Tab-separated table of C-alpha atoms in Angstrom:
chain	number	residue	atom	x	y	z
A	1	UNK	CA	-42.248	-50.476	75.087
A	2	UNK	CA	-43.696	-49.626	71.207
A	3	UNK	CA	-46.595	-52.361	70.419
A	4	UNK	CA	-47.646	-52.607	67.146
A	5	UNK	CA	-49.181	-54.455	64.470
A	6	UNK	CA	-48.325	-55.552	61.150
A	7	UNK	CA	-49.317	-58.951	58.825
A	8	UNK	CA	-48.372	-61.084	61.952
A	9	UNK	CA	-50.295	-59.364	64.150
A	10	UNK	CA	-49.248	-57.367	67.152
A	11	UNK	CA	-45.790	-56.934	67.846
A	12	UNK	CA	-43.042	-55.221	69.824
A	13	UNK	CA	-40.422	-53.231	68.903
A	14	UNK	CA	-36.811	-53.813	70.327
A	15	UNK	CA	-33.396	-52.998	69.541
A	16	UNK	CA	-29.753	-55.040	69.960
A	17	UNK	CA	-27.785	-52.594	71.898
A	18	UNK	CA	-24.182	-51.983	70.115
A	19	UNK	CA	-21.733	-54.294	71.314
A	20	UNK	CA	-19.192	-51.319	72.160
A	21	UNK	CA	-21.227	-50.246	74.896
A	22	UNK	CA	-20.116	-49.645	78.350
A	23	UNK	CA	-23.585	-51.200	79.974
A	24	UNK	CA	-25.811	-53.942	78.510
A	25	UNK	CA	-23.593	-54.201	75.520
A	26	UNK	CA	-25.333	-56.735	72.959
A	27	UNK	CA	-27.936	-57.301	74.769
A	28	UNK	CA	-31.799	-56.877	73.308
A	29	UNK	CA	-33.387	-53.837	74.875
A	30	UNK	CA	-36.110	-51.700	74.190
A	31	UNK	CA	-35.063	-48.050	73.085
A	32	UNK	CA	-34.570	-45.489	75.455
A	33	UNK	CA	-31.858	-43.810	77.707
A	34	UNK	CA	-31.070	-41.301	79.847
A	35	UNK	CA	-33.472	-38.082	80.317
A	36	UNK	CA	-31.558	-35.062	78.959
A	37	UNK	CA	-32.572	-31.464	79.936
A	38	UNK	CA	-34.648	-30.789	77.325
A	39	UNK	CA	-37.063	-34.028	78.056
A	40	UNK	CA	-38.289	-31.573	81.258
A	41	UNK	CA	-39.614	-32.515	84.415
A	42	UNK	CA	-38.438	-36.100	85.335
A	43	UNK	CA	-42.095	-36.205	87.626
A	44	UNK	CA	-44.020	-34.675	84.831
A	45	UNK	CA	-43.361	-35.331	80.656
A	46	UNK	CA	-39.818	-35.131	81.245
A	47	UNK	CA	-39.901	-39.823	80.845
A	48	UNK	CA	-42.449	-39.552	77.776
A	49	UNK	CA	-40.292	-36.881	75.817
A	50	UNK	CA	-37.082	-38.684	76.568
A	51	UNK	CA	-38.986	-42.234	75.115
A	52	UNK	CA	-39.754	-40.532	72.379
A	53	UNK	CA	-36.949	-38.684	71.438
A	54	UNK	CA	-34.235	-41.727	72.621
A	55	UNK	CA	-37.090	-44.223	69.955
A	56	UNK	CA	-36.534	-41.811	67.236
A	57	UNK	CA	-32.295	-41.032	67.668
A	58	UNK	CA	-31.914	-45.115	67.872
A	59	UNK	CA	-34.414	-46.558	65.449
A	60	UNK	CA	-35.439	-43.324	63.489
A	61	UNK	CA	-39.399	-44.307	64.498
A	62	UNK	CA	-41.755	-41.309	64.032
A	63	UNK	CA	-42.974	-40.233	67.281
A	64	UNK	CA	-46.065	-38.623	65.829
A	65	UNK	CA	-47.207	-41.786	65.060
A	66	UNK	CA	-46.811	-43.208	68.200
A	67	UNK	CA	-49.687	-43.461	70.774
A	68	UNK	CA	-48.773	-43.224	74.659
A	69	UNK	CA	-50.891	-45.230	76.584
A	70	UNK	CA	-48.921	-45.948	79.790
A	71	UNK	CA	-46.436	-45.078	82.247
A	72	UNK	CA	-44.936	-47.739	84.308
A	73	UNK	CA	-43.842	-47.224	88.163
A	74	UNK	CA	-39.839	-46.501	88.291
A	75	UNK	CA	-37.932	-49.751	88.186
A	76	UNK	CA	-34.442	-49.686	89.733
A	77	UNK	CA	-31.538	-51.607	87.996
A	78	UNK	CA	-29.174	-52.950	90.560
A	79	UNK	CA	-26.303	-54.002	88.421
A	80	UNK	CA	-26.140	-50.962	86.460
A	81	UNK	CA	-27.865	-48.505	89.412
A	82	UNK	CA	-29.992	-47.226	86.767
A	83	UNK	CA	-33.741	-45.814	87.468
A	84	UNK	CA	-35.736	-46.464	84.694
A	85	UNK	CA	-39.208	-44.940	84.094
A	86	UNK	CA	-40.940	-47.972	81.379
A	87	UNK	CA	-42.940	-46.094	78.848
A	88	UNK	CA	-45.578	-48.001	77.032
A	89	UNK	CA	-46.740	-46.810	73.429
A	90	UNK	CA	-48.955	-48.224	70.433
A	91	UNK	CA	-47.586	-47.415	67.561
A	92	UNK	CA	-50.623	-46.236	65.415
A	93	UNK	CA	-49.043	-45.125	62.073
A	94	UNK	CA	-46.145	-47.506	61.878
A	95	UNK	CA	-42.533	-45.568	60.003
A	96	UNK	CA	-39.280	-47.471	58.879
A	97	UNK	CA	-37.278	-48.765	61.404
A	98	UNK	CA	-33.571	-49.282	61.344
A	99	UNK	CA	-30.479	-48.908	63.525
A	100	UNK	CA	-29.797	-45.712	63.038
A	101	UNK	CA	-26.452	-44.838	65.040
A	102	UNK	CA	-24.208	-47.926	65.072
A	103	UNK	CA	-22.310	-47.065	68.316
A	104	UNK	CA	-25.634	-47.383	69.889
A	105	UNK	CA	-27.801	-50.278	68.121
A	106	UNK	CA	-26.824	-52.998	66.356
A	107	UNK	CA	-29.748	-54.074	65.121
A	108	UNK	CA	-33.974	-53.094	65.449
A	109	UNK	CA	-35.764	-55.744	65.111
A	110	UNK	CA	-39.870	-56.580	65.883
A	111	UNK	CA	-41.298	-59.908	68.139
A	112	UNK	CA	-44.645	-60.849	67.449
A	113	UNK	CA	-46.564	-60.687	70.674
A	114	UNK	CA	-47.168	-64.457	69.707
A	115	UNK	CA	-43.969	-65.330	69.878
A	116	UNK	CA	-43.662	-63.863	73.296
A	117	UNK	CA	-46.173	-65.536	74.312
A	118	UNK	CA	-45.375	-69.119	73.166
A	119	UNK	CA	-44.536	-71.464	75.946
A	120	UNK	CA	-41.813	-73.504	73.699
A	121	UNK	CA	-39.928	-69.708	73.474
A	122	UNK	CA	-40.138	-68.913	77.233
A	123	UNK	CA	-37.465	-70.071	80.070
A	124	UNK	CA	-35.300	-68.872	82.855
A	125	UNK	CA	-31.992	-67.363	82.616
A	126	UNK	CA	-29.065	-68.135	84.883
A	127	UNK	CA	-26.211	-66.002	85.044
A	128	UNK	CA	-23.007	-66.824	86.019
A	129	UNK	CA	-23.182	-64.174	88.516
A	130	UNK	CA	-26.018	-66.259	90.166
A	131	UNK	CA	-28.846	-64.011	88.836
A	132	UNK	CA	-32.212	-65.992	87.388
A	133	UNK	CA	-34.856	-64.262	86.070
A	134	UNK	CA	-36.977	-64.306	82.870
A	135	UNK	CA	-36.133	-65.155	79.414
A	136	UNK	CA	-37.553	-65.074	75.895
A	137	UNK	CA	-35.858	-67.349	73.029
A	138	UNK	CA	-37.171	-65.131	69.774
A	139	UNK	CA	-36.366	-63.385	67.071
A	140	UNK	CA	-32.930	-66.001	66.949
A	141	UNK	CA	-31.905	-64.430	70.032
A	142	UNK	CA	-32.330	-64.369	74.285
A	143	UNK	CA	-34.044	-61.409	75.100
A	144	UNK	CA	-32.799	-61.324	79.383
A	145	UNK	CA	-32.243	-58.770	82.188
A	146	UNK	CA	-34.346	-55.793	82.784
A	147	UNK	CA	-35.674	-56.151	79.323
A	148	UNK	CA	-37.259	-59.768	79.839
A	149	UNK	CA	-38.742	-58.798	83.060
A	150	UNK	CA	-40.433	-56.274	81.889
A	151	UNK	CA	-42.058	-57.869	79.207
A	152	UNK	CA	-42.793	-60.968	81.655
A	153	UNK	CA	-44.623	-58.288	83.774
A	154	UNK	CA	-46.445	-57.201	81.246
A	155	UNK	CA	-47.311	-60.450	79.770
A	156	UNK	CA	-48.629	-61.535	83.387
A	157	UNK	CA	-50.563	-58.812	84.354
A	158	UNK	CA	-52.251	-58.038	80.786
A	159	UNK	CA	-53.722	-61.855	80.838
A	160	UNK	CA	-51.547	-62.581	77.566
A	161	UNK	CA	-49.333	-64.670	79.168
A	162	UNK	CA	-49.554	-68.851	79.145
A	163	UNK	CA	-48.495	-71.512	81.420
A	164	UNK	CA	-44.863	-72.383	80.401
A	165	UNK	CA	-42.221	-74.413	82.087
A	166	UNK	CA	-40.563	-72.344	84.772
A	167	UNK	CA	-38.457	-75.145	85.239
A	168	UNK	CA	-36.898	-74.670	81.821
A	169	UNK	CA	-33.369	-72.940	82.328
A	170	UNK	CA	-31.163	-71.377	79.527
A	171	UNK	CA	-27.708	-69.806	80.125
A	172	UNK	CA	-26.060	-67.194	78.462
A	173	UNK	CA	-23.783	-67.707	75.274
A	174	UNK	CA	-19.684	-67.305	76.201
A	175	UNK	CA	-19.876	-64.818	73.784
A	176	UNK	CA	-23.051	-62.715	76.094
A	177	UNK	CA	-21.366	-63.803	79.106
A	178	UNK	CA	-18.244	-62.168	78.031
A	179	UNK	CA	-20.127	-59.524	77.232
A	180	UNK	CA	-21.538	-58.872	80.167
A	181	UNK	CA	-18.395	-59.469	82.180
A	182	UNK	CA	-16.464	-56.911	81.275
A	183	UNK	CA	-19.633	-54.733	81.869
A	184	UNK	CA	-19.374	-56.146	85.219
A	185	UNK	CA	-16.007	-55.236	85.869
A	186	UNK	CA	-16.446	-51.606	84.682
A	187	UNK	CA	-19.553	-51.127	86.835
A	188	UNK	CA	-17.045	-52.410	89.325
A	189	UNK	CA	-14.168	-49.756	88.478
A	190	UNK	CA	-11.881	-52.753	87.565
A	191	UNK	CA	-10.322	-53.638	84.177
A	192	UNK	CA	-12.139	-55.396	81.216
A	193	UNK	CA	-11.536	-58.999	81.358
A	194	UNK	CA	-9.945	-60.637	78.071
């Protein structure tokens, strides 16, 4: 997670994972991946290198400009059986930012904190698979899954967050939904869905 700061105030970075994908194609993430052998320990600096290194292959940020500040407790993904080790980072000497492999990212984009904030962009997201959890309606897109409840963590616990309607439920677009379908089905061992 890369805060930063620009004429809007504070912000945070994400990216639009490639739609080609095999998992969580399309959807808004923050950058990251798997921890290669050269990251190190995966107890020690072995999830701080990999941040960095997986920020700078997919959005070509600087990490010498980037701050560490925090590392989250290991959150496991059951859909996707993915351990992931949320790395948080201000981003002190902001760099140009843009997709930089297009079988990876689609797009890099920034969300004012603001925005994340506001309780007219905030709902819940129900799945067709019967999963409901957070979402954020920014940046002209639903920022869901993993990614979502992370920042809704984060949100809660640093105070930022406001009273919103948890009532308020969104679903995903056919176009997501297909999306994450034929993820589904892959994770499964089966054949893509058409």
């Amino acid at each position: 997670m890369l805060f930063g700061e620009d004429a809007h105030g504070p912000d945070l970075l994400l990216i639009e994972r490639a739609r080609s994908l095999r998992s969580h194609a399309g959807q808004p993430s923050f950058p990251g991946g798997a921890l290669d052998p050269e990251d190190g320990d995966p107890r020690g600096d072995g999830p701080v290198n990999a941040a960095l290194r997986e920020a700078r292959e997919e959005t070509g940020v600087d990490p010498d400009g980037i701050q560490v500040f925090g590392v989250l407790p290991d959150l496991y993904i059951p859909v996707s059986d993915f351990v992931v080790t949320p790395v948080l980072g201000w981003w002190r000497e902001p760099s140009p930012v843009a997709a930089v492999d297009p079988a990876e990212v689609a797009s890099v984009f920034r969300v004012p904190v603001a925005d994340l904030t506001d309780p007219a962009n905030r709902a819940r997201l129900r799945h067709p698979s019967g999963y409901t959890g957070p979402a954020f309606l920014v940046a002209g897109r639903v920022v869901w899954g993993f990614t979502a409840g992370v920042i809704d963590r984060v949100l809660h616990h640093s105070g930022l967050e406001r009273p919103w309607d948890t009532s308020r439920v969104v679903r995903l677009s056919e176009e997501a939904f297909g999306l994450a379908a034929g993820e589904h089905e892959r994770l499964r061992g089966g054949p893509p869905r058409g």
